[in-house]
Amino acid sequence: MPVLSYVHQLFNAEQCQAYIHTLRWKERPLQCPRCQSHHVGPWGAYHYQPGLQRYRCKEKGCKRTFNDLTGTLLDGSKRSVMHWILATFLLCLSCSSRRMARELGVHGRTSYRWCWWLRNAALSYEMHRQLEGTVEADDLYHTAGQKGQAPHGGKKALGRRARGRRKKREPGRGHYDKDRPAIIAWVSRQGGVVIHATRDFTVKTVQKAADLAMQAGSKLYTDSASSYRLITGYEHDSVNHTKKEYARGDVHENRAECLFSLLKPYLRVFRGISKTNLSGYVGFFQFLRNFHQLTAFEQAEMILYAALDPSIASRARQGNFVKCLDHFNLLQTARN
Ligand SMILES: [Zn+2]
């Protein structure tokens, strides 16, 4: 039985609609989404969506009607706002889209689409995050192939159930073309994390990632990988793991390694990830970590707040935020 059939006895559609209404217009002026006029008034309701308020623009030449959901991510959805609120909550509890489909009683493709839209909406909080102070960095290679993609990548469906997605690991350093892109984590001791999924681990890539993740002049502690030693613009010190040195006074990268110990089980839930989608998953994990002091419902409220902003919603539907990350992380060139 879908979770809604239990939960609807605890809270109903009208209350959810009222919650969405407050979230939609809280800190945003009530205005017409088409002509931005503030000269609007209530204009009845909908019989099929109890609690959804309808408005009419009184501006000359506009006179269009709209409601709480016009232009948002939830606009045009056949599912109730209760489904959306619970879906966002489950996403913050790091559920897979299949699990979400089962819990909510929606189709798997619906939940997959919602997951991506909502992840994109969450990424709007993470687009320009820059760390300061003392930053620890570490790298990881994550096996990510072409799950759900056409044989040579791209958007086309396989036309059959995906199989044989278990990748054999090649020796040596990973690379996007070898289906093992690198993930670099930057953890500030003053709070905040930035995680990049990158094509490779060359000096050029690491320099670019560092410039995006940290403010110039920050203190950087890493392991002895040569790519870190050659980057410029930061006060750098490292520990040598090959000599069994893991901490030398203040110099260590244990927080970055700890972050990976949380990232790995998070990614395991999805049972293999396509390399074209990796930055979306990693970016959402970054959001969850940066707001880890909040409960899942508070995080869900933040995502819904972003999803109810028409300008964020239209970019989230097109996947612009993930594309932006791909571009930063030099993945986009690989896609074309
Ligand atoms: Zn108008």
PDB file of C-alpha atoms and ligand atoms in Angstrom, residues 31-40 56-66, ligand 1:
ATOM      1  CA  GLN A  31       2.263  39.141  -8.448  1.00  0.00           C
ATOM      2  CA  CYS A  32       1.096  38.065 -11.875  1.00  0.00           C
ATOM      3  CA  PRO A  33       3.625  35.575 -13.337  1.00  0.00           C
ATOM      4  CA  ARG A  34       3.051  36.936 -16.862  1.00  0.00           C
ATOM      5  CA  CYS A  35       3.149  40.737 -16.563  1.00  0.00           C
ATOM      6  CA  GLN A  36       4.660  40.943 -13.022  1.00  0.00           C
ATOM      7  CA  SER A  37       1.838  43.283 -11.966  1.00  0.00           C
ATOM      8  CA  HIS A  38       0.998  43.438  -8.243  1.00  0.00           C
ATOM      9  CA  HIS A  39      -2.578  44.420  -9.070  1.00  0.00           C
ATOM     10  CA  VAL A  40      -4.167  40.986  -8.561  1.00  0.00           C
ATOM     11  CA  ARG A  56      -6.819  37.082 -11.620  1.00  0.00           C
ATOM     12  CA  CYS A  57      -4.529  39.832 -12.841  1.00  0.00           C
ATOM     13  CA  LYS A  58      -6.405  43.143 -12.958  1.00  0.00           C
ATOM     14  CA  GLU A  59      -3.888  44.822 -15.253  1.00  0.00           C
ATOM     15  CA  LYS A  60      -5.330  46.204 -18.479  1.00  0.00           C
ATOM     16  CA  GLY A  61      -4.402  44.004 -21.420  1.00  0.00           C
ATOM     17  CA  CYS A  62      -3.502  41.013 -19.227  1.00  0.00           C
ATOM     18  CA  LYS A  63      -6.576  39.882 -17.243  1.00  0.00           C
ATOM     19  CA  ARG A  64      -5.121  36.355 -17.114  1.00  0.00           C
ATOM     20  CA  THR A  65      -5.742  34.000 -14.225  1.00  0.00           C
ATOM     21  CA  PHE A  66      -3.116  32.041 -12.328  1.00  0.00           C
TER      22      PHE A  66
HETATM   23 ZN    ZN B   1      -0.905  40.049 -15.590  1.00  0.00          ZN
END
